[in-house]
């Protein structure tokens, strides 16, 4: 709100802003319906083991199949879902979807797969203990919890109140793995890395984008990898698009890579072919 204010504190209401807020209202109405009409789909982006080349991980990424607008990016509707309390329901839907799909894959391919699921900071702030429900869902499906990686951002750990801590510890105590998403973009505090049981750091794609042999990002990434390995964590690089980036990451000992170089996020059917 404040950033929309002019120099004198007046709020300049531009036509484009009005349009934008109308779009958001419309989107909200449609989001409510989308949940009822089951218009969401989960895509899977392969995560490659840089040392062996094997694929046994994927990140689950939600999309919205809008009846008139086509596939809508989560970047466009997750913030609205968060703002209006719909994220809990959507988050739960994604988790159930992933587990159901996983059950199929596990029956078809006996390999050890791991699927990572993004969990919104707001899901941690809720009073209900969704972790228990998720663990029960896994148990009923006959899937070991260590097949699931929970992706959270640094803020979740830094701002964790008692309720959020309970959930984080419940995940860890029950062998679900935790990854820090978009690592390096949020905060400079690193103390949380040893306070919680974390398995993976995901280096944000903004660092990987500009990766060249002489770049500062190379130095940064190298330092992150050393730090992570010293603490016993594995590193996943996001947004790997070129062979040069892959080669540099491999040379630095990065463990896993994810990005368009290997594959865009795929529908469940497409990912099955990939397997
Ligand atoms: P994220 O978790 O950091 O996911 C990585 C994003 O990078 C994905 O965007 C992915 O498609 C994109 N990406 C992957 N490889 C490349 C590449 O080589 N180059 C570029 N430029 N981009 C690449 P996507 O699918 O649009 O998702 C955006 C964000 O929406 C995610 O960022 C995540 O924060 C959020 N999100 C997605 N699914 C869910 C969900 O089920 N729940 C919640 N709470 N958030 C979700
Ligand atoms: Mg993620
Ligand atoms: Mg990420
Ligand atoms: Mg990211």
Coordinates of C-alpha atoms and ligand atoms in Angstrom, one line a residue:
X1 CA 0.0 0.0 0.0
X2 CA 2.7 2.5 1.0
X3 CA 4.6 2.0 -2.1
X4 CA 1.6 3.1 -4.1
X5 CA 1.6 6.4 -2.4
X6 CA 2.8 9.5 -4.2
X7 CA 5.3 11.9 -2.9
X8 CA 2.7 13.9 -0.8
X9 CA 1.2 10.8 0.6
X10 CA -1.7 10.8 -1.8
X11 CA -2.7 7.6 -3.3
X12 CA -2.7 7.8 -7.0
X13 CA -5.2 5.4 -8.3
X14 CA -4.2 4.7 -11.9
X15 CA -6.6 3.0 -14.3
X16 CA -4.1 0.2 -14.6
X17 CA -4.2 -0.3 -10.9
X18 CA -7.9 -0.5 -10.9
X19 CA -7.7 -3.0 -13.6
X20 CA -5.2 -5.0 -11.7
X21 CA -7.3 -5.1 -8.6
X22 CA -10.3 -6.1 -10.6
X23 CA -8.3 -8.9 -12.0
X24 CA -7.3 -10.0 -8.6
X25 CA -11.0 -10.0 -7.4
X26 CA -11.9 -12.0 -10.5
X27 CA -9.1 -14.4 -9.9
X28 CA -10.2 -14.9 -6.3
X29 CA -13.7 -15.7 -7.3
X30 CA -12.4 -18.2 -9.9
X31 CA -10.0 -19.7 -7.3
X32 CA -12.8 -20.6 -5.0
X33 CA -14.5 -22.3 -7.9
X34 CA -11.3 -23.9 -9.1
X35 CA -11.1 -25.8 -5.8
X36 CA -14.6 -27.2 -6.2
X37 CA -14.1 -27.9 -9.9
X38 CA -10.7 -29.5 -9.4
X39 CA -9.0 -27.4 -12.0
X40 CA -5.6 -27.8 -10.6
X41 CA -2.9 -30.2 -11.8
X42 CA 0.5 -31.1 -10.5
X43 CA 3.5 -31.1 -12.8
X44 CA 6.8 -32.8 -11.9
X45 CA 10.2 -31.4 -12.8
X46 CA 13.1 -34.0 -12.7
X47 CA 16.0 -33.4 -10.4
X48 CA 19.2 -35.0 -11.7
X49 CA 22.0 -36.5 -9.7
X50 CA 25.0 -34.6 -11.0
X51 CA 27.5 -37.3 -10.2
X52 CA 25.7 -40.3 -11.6
X53 CA 23.2 -38.7 -14.0
X54 CA 20.4 -40.7 -12.4
X55 CA 16.9 -39.2 -11.9
X56 CA 15.3 -40.3 -8.8
X57 CA 13.9 -37.0 -7.5
X58 CA 11.3 -34.5 -8.8
X59 CA 9.7 -31.4 -7.6
X60 CA 5.9 -31.2 -7.6
X61 CA 4.7 -27.9 -9.0
X62 CA 1.1 -26.9 -9.1
X63 CA -0.6 -25.4 -12.2
X64 CA -4.1 -24.1 -12.7
X65 CA -6.0 -25.2 -15.8
X66 CA -8.1 -22.2 -16.1
X67 CA -11.2 -22.8 -18.4
X68 CA -10.5 -19.7 -20.5
X69 CA -6.9 -18.6 -19.7
X70 CA -5.2 -21.9 -20.1
X71 CA -2.4 -23.0 -17.7
X72 CA -1.9 -20.3 -15.0
X73 CA 1.4 -20.1 -13.2
X74 CA 1.5 -20.6 -9.5
X75 CA 3.4 -17.3 -9.2
X76 CA 0.1 -15.7 -10.3
X77 CA -2.3 -17.5 -8.0
X78 CA -0.5 -18.8 -4.9
X79 CA 0.0 -15.3 -3.4
X80 CA -3.8 -14.7 -3.8
X81 CA -4.6 -18.1 -2.3
X82 CA -2.3 -17.2 0.6
X83 CA -3.8 -13.8 1.1
X84 CA -7.3 -15.3 1.3
X85 CA -6.7 -18.4 3.4
X86 CA -7.2 -20.8 0.5
X87 CA -3.6 -22.1 0.6
X88 CA -4.3 -24.7 3.3
X89 CA -6.9 -26.5 1.2
X90 CA -4.7 -26.2 -2.0
X91 CA -1.6 -27.3 -0.1
X92 CA -3.4 -30.4 1.2
X93 CA -4.8 -31.1 -2.3
X94 CA -1.3 -31.0 -3.7
X95 CA 0.0 -33.3 -1.1
X96 CA -2.7 -35.9 -1.6
X97 CA -2.2 -35.7 -5.3
X98 CA 1.5 -36.3 -5.0
X99 CA 1.0 -39.3 -2.7
X100 CA -1.6 -40.9 -4.9
X101 CA 0.7 -40.4 -7.9
X102 CA 3.7 -41.7 -6.0
X103 CA 1.8 -44.9 -5.2
X104 CA 1.4 -45.6 -8.9
X105 CA 5.0 -44.9 -9.7
X106 CA 6.2 -47.0 -6.8
X107 CA 4.1 -50.0 -8.0
X108 CA 5.5 -49.6 -11.5
X109 CA 9.1 -48.8 -10.9
X110 CA 10.7 -50.2 -7.8
X111 CA 13.3 -47.5 -7.7
X112 CA 13.8 -45.2 -4.7
X113 CA 12.0 -42.0 -5.8
X114 CA 11.8 -38.8 -3.8
X115 CA 9.2 -36.1 -4.6
X116 CA 9.6 -32.6 -3.1
X117 CA 6.5 -30.6 -2.3
X118 CA 6.4 -26.8 -1.7
X119 CA 4.8 -25.8 1.5
X120 CA 3.7 -22.2 2.0
X121 CA 4.9 -20.4 5.1
X122 CA 1.3 -19.7 5.9
X123 CA 0.6 -23.4 6.2
X124 CA 3.0 -23.4 9.1
X125 CA 1.3 -20.5 10.7
X126 CA -2.1 -22.3 10.8
X127 CA -3.4 -23.7 14.0
X128 CA -4.4 -27.1 12.6
X129 CA -1.7 -29.7 12.6
X130 CA -1.6 -30.7 9.0
X131 CA 1.5 -32.7 9.5
X132 CA -0.5 -35.4 11.4
X133 CA -3.0 -35.6 8.6
X134 CA -0.2 -35.9 6.0
X135 CA 1.6 -38.6 7.9
X136 CA -1.7 -40.6 8.2
X137 CA -2.3 -40.2 4.5
X138 CA 1.2 -41.6 3.7
X139 CA 0.7 -44.4 6.1
X140 CA -2.6 -45.4 4.6
X141 CA -1.0 -45.3 1.1
X142 CA 1.8 -47.4 2.3
X143 CA 4.5 -44.9 1.4
X144 CA 7.6 -44.3 3.6
X145 CA 7.8 -40.7 4.7
X146 CA 11.4 -40.4 3.6
X147 CA 10.1 -40.5 0.0
X148 CA 8.9 -36.9 0.6
X149 CA 10.9 -33.8 0.7
X150 CA 9.2 -30.7 2.2
X151 CA 10.4 -27.5 0.5
X152 CA 10.2 -24.4 2.7
X153 CA 11.8 -21.0 2.5
X154 CA 14.2 -19.5 5.0
X155 CA 11.5 -17.3 6.5
X156 CA 9.7 -20.3 7.9
X157 CA 12.6 -21.2 10.1
X158 CA 13.5 -17.7 11.1
X159 CA 10.0 -16.6 12.1
X160 CA 9.0 -20.0 13.5
X161 CA 6.7 -19.7 16.5
X162 CA 5.9 -22.6 18.7
X163 CA 3.2 -24.0 16.4
X164 CA 5.5 -23.8 13.4
X165 CA 8.3 -25.4 15.3
X166 CA 6.0 -28.3 16.3
X167 CA 5.2 -28.9 12.7
X168 CA 8.8 -28.7 11.6
X169 CA 10.0 -31.1 14.3
X170 CA 7.0 -33.4 13.5
X171 CA 8.2 -33.7 9.9
X172 CA 11.8 -34.3 10.9
X173 CA 10.9 -36.8 13.7
X174 CA 8.9 -38.8 11.2
X175 CA 11.6 -39.0 8.6
X176 CA 10.3 -36.6 6.1
X177 CA 13.1 -34.6 4.7
X178 CA 13.4 -30.8 4.6
X179 CA 14.8 -28.6 1.8
X180 CA 15.5 -24.9 2.1
X181 CA 14.1 -23.4 -1.2
X182 CA 15.5 -20.3 -2.9
X183 CA 18.5 -20.4 -0.6
X184 CA 20.5 -17.2 -0.4
X185 CA 17.7 -14.8 -1.4
X186 CA 16.0 -14.3 1.9
X187 CA 18.0 -13.7 5.0
X188 CA 21.7 -13.7 6.0
X189 CA 21.2 -15.6 9.2
X190 CA 22.6 -19.1 9.0
X191 CA 22.1 -20.2 12.6
X192 CA 18.9 -22.0 11.7
X193 CA 20.9 -24.5 9.6
X194 CA 22.1 -26.3 12.7
X195 CA 19.0 -25.8 14.8
X196 CA 16.7 -27.8 12.5
X197 CA 17.2 -31.2 10.8
X198 CA 17.6 -30.1 7.2
X199 CA 18.6 -32.3 4.3
X200 CA 18.9 -30.1 1.3
X201 CA 19.8 -26.5 0.3
X202 CA 18.3 -25.4 -3.0
X203 CA 20.4 -22.7 -4.6
X204 CA 18.1 -20.1 -6.1
X205 CA 18.1 -19.8 -9.8
X206 CA 19.1 -16.1 -9.7
X207 CA 22.6 -17.3 -8.6
X208 CA 22.7 -20.0 -11.3
X209 CA 21.5 -17.6 -14.1
X210 CA 24.7 -15.6 -14.1
X211 CA 27.1 -18.4 -13.4
X212 CA 30.3 -18.1 -15.5
X213 CA 33.9 -19.1 -14.6
X214 CA 34.8 -15.5 -13.5
X215 CA 31.5 -14.5 -11.9
X216 CA 31.0 -13.6 -8.2
X217 CA 28.1 -16.0 -8.3
X218 CA 30.6 -18.8 -8.8
X219 CA 32.4 -17.8 -5.6
X220 CA 29.1 -17.6 -3.8
X221 CA 27.9 -21.0 -5.0
X222 CA 31.2 -22.6 -4.2
X223 CA 31.0 -21.2 -0.6
X224 CA 27.4 -22.5 -0.2
X225 CA 28.4 -26.0 -1.4
X226 CA 31.3 -26.1 1.0
X227 CA 29.2 -24.9 3.9
X228 CA 26.4 -27.3 3.1
X229 CA 28.7 -30.3 2.8
X230 CA 30.4 -29.4 6.1
X231 CA 27.0 -29.5 7.8
X232 CA 26.1 -32.7 6.1
X233 CA 23.5 -31.3 3.7
X234 CA 23.1 -32.0 0.0
X235 CA 22.9 -29.1 -2.5
X236 CA 20.3 -28.8 -5.4
X237 CA 20.9 -26.1 -8.0
X238 CA 17.7 -24.6 -9.5
X239 CA 17.3 -23.1 -12.9
X240 CA 20.2 -24.9 -14.7
X241 CA 19.7 -24.0 -18.3
X242 CA 23.2 -24.4 -20.0
X243 CA 25.8 -27.0 -20.2
X244 CA 28.4 -24.5 -18.9
X245 CA 26.3 -24.0 -15.8
X246 CA 26.0 -27.8 -15.4
X247 CA 29.8 -28.3 -15.9
X248 CA 30.7 -25.6 -13.4
X249 CA 28.3 -27.0 -10.8
X250 CA 29.6 -30.5 -11.3
X251 CA 33.2 -29.3 -10.9
X252 CA 32.3 -27.6 -7.6
X253 CA 30.8 -30.8 -6.3
X254 CA 27.1 -29.7 -6.4
X255 CA 25.0 -32.8 -5.8
X256 CA 21.8 -32.3 -7.8
X257 CA 20.5 -30.0 -10.6
X258 CA 17.1 -29.1 -11.8
X259 CA 16.3 -26.9 -14.8
X260 CA 15.3 -26.5 -18.4
X261 CA 18.6 -28.0 -19.6
X262 CA 17.2 -31.4 -18.4
X263 CA 13.5 -30.8 -18.6
X264 CA 10.7 -28.4 -17.9
X265 CA 8.1 -29.4 -15.4
X266 CA 6.1 -32.3 -16.9
X267 CA 2.6 -33.7 -16.6
X268 CA 2.5 -36.9 -14.5
X269 CA 2.1 -38.9 -17.8
X270 CA 5.1 -37.2 -19.4
X271 CA 7.2 -37.8 -16.2
X272 CA 6.3 -41.4 -16.3
X273 CA 7.9 -41.6 -19.8
X274 CA 10.9 -39.8 -18.4
X275 CA 11.3 -42.5 -15.7
Ligands
LIG1 P1 10.1 -22.8 -6.7 O1 9.7 -23.7 -5.7 O2 11.4 -22.1 -6.5 O3 10.1 -23.6 -8.1 C1 11.1 -23.4 -9.1 C2 10.5 -22.6 -10.2 O4 11.5 -22.5 -11.2 C3 9.3 -23.3 -11.0 O5 8.4 -22.3 -11.4 C4 10.0 -24.0 -12.2 O6 9.1 -24.2 -13.2 C5 11.0 -22.9 -12.5 N1 12.1 -23.4 -13.2 C6 12.7 -24.7 -13.2 N2 13.7 -24.8 -14.0 C7 13.9 -23.5 -14.6 C8 14.9 -23.0 -15.5 O7 15.8 -23.7 -16.0 N3 14.8 -21.7 -15.8 C9 13.8 -20.9 -15.3 N4 13.8 -19.6 -15.6 N5 12.9 -21.4 -14.4 C10 12.9 -22.7 -14.1 P2 6.9 -22.5 -11.2 O8 6.5 -23.9 -11.5 O9 6.2 -21.4 -12.0 O10 6.6 -22.2 -9.7 C11 6.9 -20.9 -9.2 C12 6.8 -20.9 -7.6 O11 5.5 -21.2 -7.2 C13 7.6 -22.0 -7.0 O12 9.0 -21.6 -7.0 C14 7.0 -22.1 -5.7 O13 7.4 -21.1 -4.8 C15 5.5 -21.8 -6.0 N6 4.8 -23.1 -6.0 C16 4.7 -24.0 -7.1 N7 3.9 -25.0 -6.7 C17 3.5 -24.8 -5.4 C18 2.7 -25.6 -4.5 O14 2.2 -26.7 -4.7 N8 2.5 -25.0 -3.2 C19 3.1 -23.8 -2.9 N9 2.8 -23.3 -1.7 N10 3.8 -23.1 -3.8 C20 4.1 -23.6 -5.0
LIG2 MG1 10.4 -25.2 -4.7
LIG3 MG1 13.0 -23.0 -5.6
LIG4 MG1 13.1 -20.3 -6.8

